[in-house]
Coordinates of C-alpha atoms in Angstrom, one line a residue:
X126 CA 0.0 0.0 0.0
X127 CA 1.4 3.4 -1.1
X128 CA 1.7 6.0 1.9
X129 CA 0.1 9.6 1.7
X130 CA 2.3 12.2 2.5
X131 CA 1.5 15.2 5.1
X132 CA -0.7 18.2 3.4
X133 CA 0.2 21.9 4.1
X134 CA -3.5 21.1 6.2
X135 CA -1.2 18.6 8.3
X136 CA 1.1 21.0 8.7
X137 CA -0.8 23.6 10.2
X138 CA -1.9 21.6 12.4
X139 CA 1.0 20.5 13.8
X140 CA 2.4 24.2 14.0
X141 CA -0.8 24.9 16.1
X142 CA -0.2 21.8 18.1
X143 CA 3.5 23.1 19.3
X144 CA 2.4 26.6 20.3
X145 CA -0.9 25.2 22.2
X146 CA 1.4 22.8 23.6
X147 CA 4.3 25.0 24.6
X148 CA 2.2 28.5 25.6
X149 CA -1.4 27.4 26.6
X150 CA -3.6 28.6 28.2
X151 CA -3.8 31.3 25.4
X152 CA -6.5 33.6 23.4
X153 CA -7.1 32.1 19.7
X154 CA -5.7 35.9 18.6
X155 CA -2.5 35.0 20.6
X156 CA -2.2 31.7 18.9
X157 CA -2.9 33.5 15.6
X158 CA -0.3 35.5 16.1
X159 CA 2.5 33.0 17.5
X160 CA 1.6 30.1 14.0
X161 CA 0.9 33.6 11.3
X162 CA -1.7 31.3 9.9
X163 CA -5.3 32.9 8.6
X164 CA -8.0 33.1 11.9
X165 CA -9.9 30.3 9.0
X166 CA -6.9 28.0 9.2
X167 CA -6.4 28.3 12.9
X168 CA -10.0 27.5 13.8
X169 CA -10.1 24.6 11.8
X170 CA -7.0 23.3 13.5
X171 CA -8.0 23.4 16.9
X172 CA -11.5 22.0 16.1
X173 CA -9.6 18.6 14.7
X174 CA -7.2 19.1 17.6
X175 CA -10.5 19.0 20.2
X176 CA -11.4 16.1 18.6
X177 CA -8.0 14.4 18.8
X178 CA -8.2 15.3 22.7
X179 CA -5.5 17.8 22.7
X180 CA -6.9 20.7 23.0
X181 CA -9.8 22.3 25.6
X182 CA -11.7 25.5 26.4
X183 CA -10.1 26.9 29.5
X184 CA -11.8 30.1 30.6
X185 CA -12.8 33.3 29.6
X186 CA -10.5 36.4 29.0
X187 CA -12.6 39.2 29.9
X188 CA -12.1 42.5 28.2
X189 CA -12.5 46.1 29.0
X190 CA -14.7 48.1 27.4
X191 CA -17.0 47.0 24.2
X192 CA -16.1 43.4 22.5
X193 CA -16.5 39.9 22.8
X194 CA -14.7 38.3 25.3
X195 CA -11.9 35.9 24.2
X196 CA -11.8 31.8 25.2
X197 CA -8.7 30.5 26.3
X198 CA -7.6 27.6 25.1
X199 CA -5.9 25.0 27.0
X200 CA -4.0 21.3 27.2
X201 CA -5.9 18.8 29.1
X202 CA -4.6 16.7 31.3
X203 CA -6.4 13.7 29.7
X204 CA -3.5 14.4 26.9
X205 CA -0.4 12.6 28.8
X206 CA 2.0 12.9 31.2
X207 CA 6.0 13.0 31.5
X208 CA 8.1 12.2 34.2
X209 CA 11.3 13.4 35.5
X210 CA 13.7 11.9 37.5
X211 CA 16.7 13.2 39.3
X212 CA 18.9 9.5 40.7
X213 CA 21.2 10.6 42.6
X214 CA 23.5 8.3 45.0
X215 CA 22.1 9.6 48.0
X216 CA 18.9 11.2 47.1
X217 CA 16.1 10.3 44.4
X218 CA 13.3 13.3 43.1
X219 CA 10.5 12.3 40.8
X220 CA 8.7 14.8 39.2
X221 CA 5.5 14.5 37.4
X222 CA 3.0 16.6 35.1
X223 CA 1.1 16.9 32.6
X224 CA 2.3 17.9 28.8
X225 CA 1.9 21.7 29.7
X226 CA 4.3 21.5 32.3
X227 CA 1.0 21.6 35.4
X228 CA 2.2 19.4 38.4
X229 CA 0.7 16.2 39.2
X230 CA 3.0 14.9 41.7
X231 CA 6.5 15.2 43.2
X232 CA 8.4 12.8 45.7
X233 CA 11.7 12.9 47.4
X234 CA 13.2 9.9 48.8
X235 CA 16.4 8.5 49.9
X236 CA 18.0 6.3 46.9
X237 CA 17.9 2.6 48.1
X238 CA 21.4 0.4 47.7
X239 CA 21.0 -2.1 45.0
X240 CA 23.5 -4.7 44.3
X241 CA 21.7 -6.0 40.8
X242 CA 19.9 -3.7 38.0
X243 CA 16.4 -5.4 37.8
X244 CA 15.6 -5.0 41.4
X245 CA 16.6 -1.2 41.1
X246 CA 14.6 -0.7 38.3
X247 CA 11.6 -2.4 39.7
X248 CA 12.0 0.0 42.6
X249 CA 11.9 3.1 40.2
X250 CA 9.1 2.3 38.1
X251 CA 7.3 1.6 42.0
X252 CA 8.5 5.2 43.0
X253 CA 7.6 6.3 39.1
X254 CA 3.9 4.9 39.3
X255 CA 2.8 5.8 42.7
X256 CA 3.9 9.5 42.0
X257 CA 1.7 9.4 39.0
X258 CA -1.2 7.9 40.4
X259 CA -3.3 10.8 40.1
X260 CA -2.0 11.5 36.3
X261 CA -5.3 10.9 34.0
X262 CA -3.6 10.8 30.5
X263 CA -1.2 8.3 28.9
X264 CA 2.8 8.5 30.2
X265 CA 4.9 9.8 26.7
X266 CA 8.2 10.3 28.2
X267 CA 10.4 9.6 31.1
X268 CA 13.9 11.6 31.7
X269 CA 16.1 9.9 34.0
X270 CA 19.2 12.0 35.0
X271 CA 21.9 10.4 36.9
X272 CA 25.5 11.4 37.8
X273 CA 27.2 9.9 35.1
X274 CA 28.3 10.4 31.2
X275 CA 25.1 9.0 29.1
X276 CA 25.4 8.0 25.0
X277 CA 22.3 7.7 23.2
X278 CA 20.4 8.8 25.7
X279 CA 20.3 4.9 27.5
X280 CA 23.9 3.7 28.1
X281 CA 25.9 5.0 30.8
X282 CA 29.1 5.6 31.5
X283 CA 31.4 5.8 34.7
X284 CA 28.5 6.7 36.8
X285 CA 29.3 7.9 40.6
X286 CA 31.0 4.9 42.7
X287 CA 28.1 4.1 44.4
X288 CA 26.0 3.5 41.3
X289 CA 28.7 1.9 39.4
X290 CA 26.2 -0.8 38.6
X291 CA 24.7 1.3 36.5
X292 CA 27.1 1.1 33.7
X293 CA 25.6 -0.4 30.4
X294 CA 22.3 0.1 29.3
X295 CA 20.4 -2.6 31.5
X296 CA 18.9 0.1 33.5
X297 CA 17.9 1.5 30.6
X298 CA 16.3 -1.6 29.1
X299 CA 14.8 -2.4 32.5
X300 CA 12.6 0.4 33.1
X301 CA 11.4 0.5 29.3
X302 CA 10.5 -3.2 29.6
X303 CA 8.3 -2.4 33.0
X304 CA 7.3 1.1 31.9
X305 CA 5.7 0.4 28.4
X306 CA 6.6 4.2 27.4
X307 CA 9.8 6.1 25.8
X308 CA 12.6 6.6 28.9
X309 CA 15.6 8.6 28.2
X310 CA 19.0 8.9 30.4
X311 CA 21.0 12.1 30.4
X312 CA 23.3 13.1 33.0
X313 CA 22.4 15.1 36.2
X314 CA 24.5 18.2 34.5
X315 CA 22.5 18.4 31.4
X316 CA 19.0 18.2 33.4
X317 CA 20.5 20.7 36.2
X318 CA 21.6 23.3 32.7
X319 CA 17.9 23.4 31.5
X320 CA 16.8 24.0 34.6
X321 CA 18.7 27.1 34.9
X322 CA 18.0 28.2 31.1
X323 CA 14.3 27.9 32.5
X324 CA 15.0 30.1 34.8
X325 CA 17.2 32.5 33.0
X326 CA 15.9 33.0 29.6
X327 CA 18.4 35.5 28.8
X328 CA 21.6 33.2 28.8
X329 CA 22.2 32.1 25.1
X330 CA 25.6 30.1 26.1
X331 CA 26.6 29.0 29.4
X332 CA 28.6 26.3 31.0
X333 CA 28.0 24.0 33.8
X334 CA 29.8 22.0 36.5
X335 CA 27.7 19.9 38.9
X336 CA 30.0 19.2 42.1
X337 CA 28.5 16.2 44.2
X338 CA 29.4 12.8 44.2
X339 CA 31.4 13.2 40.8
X340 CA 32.0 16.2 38.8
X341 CA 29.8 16.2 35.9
X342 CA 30.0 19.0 33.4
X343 CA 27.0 20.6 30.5
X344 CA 27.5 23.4 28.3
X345 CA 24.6 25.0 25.6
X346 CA 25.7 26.9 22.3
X347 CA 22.2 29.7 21.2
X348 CA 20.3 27.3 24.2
X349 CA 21.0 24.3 22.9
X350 CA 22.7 21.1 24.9
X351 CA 26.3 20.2 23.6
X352 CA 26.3 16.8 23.0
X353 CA 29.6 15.0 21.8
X354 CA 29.7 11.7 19.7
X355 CA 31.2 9.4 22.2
X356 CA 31.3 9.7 26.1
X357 CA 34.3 11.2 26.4
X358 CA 32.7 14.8 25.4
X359 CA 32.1 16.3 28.6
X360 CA 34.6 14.3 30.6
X361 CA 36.4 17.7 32.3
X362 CA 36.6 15.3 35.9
X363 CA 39.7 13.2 33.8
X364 CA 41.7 16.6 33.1
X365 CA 44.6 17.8 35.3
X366 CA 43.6 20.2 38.0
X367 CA 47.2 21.9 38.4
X368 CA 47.8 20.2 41.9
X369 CA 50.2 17.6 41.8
X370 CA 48.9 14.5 39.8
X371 CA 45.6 15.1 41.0
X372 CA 42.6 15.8 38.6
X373 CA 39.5 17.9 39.0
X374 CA 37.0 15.1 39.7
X375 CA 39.3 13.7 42.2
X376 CA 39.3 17.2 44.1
X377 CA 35.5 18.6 43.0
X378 CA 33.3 15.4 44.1
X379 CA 32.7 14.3 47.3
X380 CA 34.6 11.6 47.4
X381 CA 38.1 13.4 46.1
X382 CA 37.3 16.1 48.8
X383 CA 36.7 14.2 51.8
X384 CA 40.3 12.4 50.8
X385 CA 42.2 15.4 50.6
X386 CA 40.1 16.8 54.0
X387 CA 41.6 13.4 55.7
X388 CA 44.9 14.3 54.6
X389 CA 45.0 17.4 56.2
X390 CA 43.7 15.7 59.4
X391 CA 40.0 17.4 59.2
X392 CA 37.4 15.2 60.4
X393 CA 35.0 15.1 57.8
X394 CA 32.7 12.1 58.1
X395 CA 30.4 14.1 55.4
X396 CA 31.8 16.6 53.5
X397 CA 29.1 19.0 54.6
X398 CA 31.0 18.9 58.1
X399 CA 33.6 21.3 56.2
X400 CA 31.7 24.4 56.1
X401 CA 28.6 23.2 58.9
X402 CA 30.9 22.1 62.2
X403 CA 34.2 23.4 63.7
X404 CA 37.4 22.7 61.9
X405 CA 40.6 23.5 62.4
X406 CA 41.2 26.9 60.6
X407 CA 44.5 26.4 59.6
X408 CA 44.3 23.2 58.4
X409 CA 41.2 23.6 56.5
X410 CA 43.0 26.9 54.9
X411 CA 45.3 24.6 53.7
X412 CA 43.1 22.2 52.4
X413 CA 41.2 25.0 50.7
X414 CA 44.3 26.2 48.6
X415 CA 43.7 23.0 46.2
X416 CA 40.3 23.0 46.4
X417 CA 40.4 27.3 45.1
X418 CA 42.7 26.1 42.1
X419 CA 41.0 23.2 40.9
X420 CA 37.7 26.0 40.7
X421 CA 39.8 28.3 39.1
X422 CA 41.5 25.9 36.5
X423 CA 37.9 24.4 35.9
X424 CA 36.7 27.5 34.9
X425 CA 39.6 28.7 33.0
X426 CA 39.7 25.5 30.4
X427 CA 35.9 26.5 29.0
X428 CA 36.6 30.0 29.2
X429 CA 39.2 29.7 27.0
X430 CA 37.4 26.4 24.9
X431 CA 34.0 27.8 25.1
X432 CA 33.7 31.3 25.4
X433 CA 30.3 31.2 27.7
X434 CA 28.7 34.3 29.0
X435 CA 27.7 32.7 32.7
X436 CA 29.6 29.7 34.5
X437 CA 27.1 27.8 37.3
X438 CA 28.0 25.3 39.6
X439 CA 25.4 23.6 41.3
X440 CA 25.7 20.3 43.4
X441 CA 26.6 19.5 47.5
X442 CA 30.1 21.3 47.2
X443 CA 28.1 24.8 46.1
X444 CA 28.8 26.1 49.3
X445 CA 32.5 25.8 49.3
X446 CA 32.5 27.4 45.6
X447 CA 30.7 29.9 47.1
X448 CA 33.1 30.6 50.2
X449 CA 36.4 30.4 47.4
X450 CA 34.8 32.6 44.7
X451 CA 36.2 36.1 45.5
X452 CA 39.4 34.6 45.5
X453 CA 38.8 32.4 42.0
X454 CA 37.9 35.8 40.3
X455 CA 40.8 37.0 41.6
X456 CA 42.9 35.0 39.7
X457 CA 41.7 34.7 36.8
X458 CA 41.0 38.7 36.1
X459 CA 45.3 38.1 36.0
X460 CA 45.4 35.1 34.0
X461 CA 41.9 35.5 31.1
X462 CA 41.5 38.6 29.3
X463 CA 37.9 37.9 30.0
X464 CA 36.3 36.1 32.5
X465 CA 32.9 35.0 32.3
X466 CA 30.5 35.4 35.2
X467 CA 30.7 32.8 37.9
X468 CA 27.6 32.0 40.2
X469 CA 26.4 29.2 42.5
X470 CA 22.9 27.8 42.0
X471 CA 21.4 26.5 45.2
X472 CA 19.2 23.3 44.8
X473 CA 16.6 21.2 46.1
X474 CA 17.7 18.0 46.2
X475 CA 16.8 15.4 43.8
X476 CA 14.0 17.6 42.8
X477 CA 15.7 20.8 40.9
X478 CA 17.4 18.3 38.9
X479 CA 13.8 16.6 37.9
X480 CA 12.7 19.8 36.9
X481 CA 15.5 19.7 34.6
X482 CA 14.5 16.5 32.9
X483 CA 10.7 17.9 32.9
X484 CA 11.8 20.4 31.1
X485 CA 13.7 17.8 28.6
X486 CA 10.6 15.7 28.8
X487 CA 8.6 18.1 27.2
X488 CA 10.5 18.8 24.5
X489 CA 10.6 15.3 23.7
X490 CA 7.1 14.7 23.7
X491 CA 5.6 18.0 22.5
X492 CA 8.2 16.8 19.0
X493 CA 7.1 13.0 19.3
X494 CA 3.5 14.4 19.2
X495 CA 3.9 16.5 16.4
X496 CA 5.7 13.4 14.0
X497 CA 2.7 11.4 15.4
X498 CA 0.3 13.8 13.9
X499 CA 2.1 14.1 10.6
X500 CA 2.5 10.4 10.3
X501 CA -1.2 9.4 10.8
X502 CA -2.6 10.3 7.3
X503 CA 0.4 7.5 5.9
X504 CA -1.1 5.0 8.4
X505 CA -4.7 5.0 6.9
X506 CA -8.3 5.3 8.7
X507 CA -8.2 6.2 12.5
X508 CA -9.6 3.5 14.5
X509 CA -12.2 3.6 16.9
X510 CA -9.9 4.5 20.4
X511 CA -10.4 6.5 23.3
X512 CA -8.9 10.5 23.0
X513 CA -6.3 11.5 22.5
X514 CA -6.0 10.2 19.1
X515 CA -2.3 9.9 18.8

C-alpha cells in the first residue's frame, strides 16, 4: 500500500499543536499571532485538535470596554503525562506533570542500595507509578538523570562509585520493559543546565559544573545542549587540576574532597561537616588552597574552549564554591582577558534536577506528538480508540 504524505493542512496543524502545547492557556488571537496562519486555518486546527483530545476551552478572558470576550484555550490533562527523575547516590526526586508542564506529583526519597539492576529498576518504576497515580492521560516520556556520562540517551558511562552498577544500558532496558513508554538517560549536568535556562531566559551560552558525588560537566551553544559523539565529550573530571597529579573530579566530588580533607587531618565524616561544624582553621586553609585552584582551572579551560557568558556550579560542594569565589575571580582577572560570570545555583535536592528532565521531557514529547500527527494520514483510517487520538 502506497503512503500519503502530510498536506500543508497537516502542517498547520502540527504548527498549532506546538504553540498550544508549549504557551497554553492562550486567546485564539495569541495563537494566531504565534503560527501567522489565517484566523480560517487556525479555527479549523484546533476544532480537529478538540477532537484528537489535545486541546480544551479553558476560561474566559474578559475584556475592558465594548467586544467579545476571548476563550482560552488550554491542554488537558487527559493528553499525557511525563516524568522526571533526578537519581542521585544519596537522594532520588520524581517529578510529574502533565504535557503543559501543570504538576501532578513530586516525591523525594532516599535512593535505596541495589546490588543488581532489575531490582533497582523495579523500585523506580514503583517510586515512578505511585507519584503518578493521580495522572489521567497516557505517560509519553520519562527523563532519568543520573550522575554519570550518558550515549544515546540509554547507556551510561562511569557513573558515581556508588552507582557503578549502572554502567551499560540494562537500567535503561529495565525500566522501558516495566514502563511500556519512551525513557531517556541524560546526565544530572544536562538536566540541572535546562533547569537554569528555564529560569534564565536570557543566557544564550553558558557552561556548567555539577559538584556532588562526581564532577559532571553541560554546556549550551544559542540554548541548545552540547552533545559529543562518544562519552568522552564532557569528561572535564579526567583533566589535570594543576595540583600535583591530582585531577579535577578527584578534588570537585565528594569523594576526592573528603580524601584530601583526611589528609589534612580534618574530620570530615560528610563533607558538609567542612563548612557546617568546627574545623581547624589552619588546616582547612590549607586544604582549601587545592580545592580554590582546581575551581579556578575548571573555569579557565571553558573560558578559553568555550567562550560562555555565565559559568554555574550547582551540586553539594556549592557552598565551598561559594566561600572560594572572590578569591577564584581574583585570579583569573590576572590570567583570562575575560572572564565570564561565575555563580552558585542552590538546589533542592533530587527535585531541581527533575525539573530539569521535565523540562527535557517536554520537548521530547511535544516533538514526538507532532511526527505522530504528521504520520497518521500514511497510516490510513483512524480506528475507533479513546482521545487523544495519537
Amino acid at each position: 500500500m502506497s503512503s500519503i504524505n502530510p498536506t500543508p493542512r497537516d502542517y498547520n496543524k502540527a504548527s498549532v499543536l506546538d504553540v498550544v502545547l508549549s504557551h497554553a492557556p492562550l486567546t485564539r488571537n495569541r495563537l494566531m499571532e504565534l503560527t501567522g496562519l489565517s484566523k480560517a486555518t487556525v479555527s479549523r486546527a484546533v476544532e480537529e485538535l478538540r477532537s484528537d483530545g489535545f486541546v480544551v476551552d479553558g476560561g474566559v478572558d474578559a475584556v475592558a470596554g465594548r467586544g467579545r470576550p476571548s476563550t482560552y484555550l488550554d491542554v488537558p490533562e487527559t493528553a499525557g503525562h511525563v516524568v522526571g527523575v533526578g537519581f542521585g547516590a544519596l537522594t532520588t526526586g520524581v517529578l510529574v506533570t502533565d504535557l503543559r508542564g501543570r504538576e501532578i506529583g513530586q516525591v523525594i526519597v532516599p535512593t535505596v542500595e541495589h546490588h543488581d539492576v532489575p531490582a533497582a529498576g523495579r523500585w523506580l518504576v514503583d517510586l515512578i507509578t505511585r507519584t503518578s497515580a493521580s495522572a489521567r492521560g497516557p505517560l509519553r516520556q520519562v527523563v532519568v538523570a543520573l550522575p554519570a556520562h550518558v550515549r544515546d540517551g540509554a547507556e551510561v558511562f562511569r557513573p558515581a562509585d556508588p552507582m557503578r552498577i549502572f554502567s551499560g544500558r540494562d537500567l535503561h532496558r529495565t525500566l522501558e520493559t516495566l514502563l511500556g513508554a519512551p525513557v531517556t538517560f541524560d546526565s544530572d549536568a544536562n538536566a540541572s543546565l535546562l533547569q537554569v535556562l528555564g529560569d534564565e531566559p536570557g543566557i544564550r551560552n553558558a557552561a556548567l559544573f555539577s559538584v556532588s558525588s562526581t564532577l559532571s560537566f553541560a554546556s549550551c551553544s544559542d540554548r541548545e545542549l552540547a552533545r559529543g559523539r562518544t562519552p568522552a565529550f564532557g569528561d572535564i573530571g579526567s583533566l589535570p587540576a594543576n595540583v600535583g597529579d591530582r585531577t579535577l573530579d578527584g578534588l570537585l566530588s565528594t569523594a576526592g574532597l573528603a580524601r584530601l580533607a583526611r589528609e589534612h587531618g580534618l574530620d570530615a565524616e560528610r563533607v558538609e561537616d567542612l563548612w557546617l561544624t568546627s574545623q581547624d582553621p589552619r588546616a582547612r586553609a590549607e586544604m582549601l588552597k587545592p580545592f580554590t585552584t582546581a575551581v579556578a582551572t575548571a573555569v579557565s579551560i571553558v573560558a578559553v574552549t568555550l567562550d560562555p557568558e555565565s559559568v554555574y556550579f550547582v551540586g553539594r560542594l556549592r557552598p565551598l564554591v561559594d566561600e572560594v569565589l572572590p578569591d577564584v575571580r581574583e585570579r583569573l582577572d590576572r590570567s583570562l582577558p575575560a572572564v565570564p560570570r561565575i555563580t552558585t545555583v542552590s538546589q533542592v535536592l533530587g527535585l531541581s534536577v527533575a525539573r530539569g528532565a521535565v523540562r527535557a521531557c517536554l520537548a521530547m514529547s511535544h516533538n514526538r506528538l507532532q511526527d505522530a500527527l504528521l504520520k497518521a494520514r500514511a497510516q490510513g483510517p483512524k480506528k475507533e480508540q479513546a482521545a487523544p487520538a495519537f
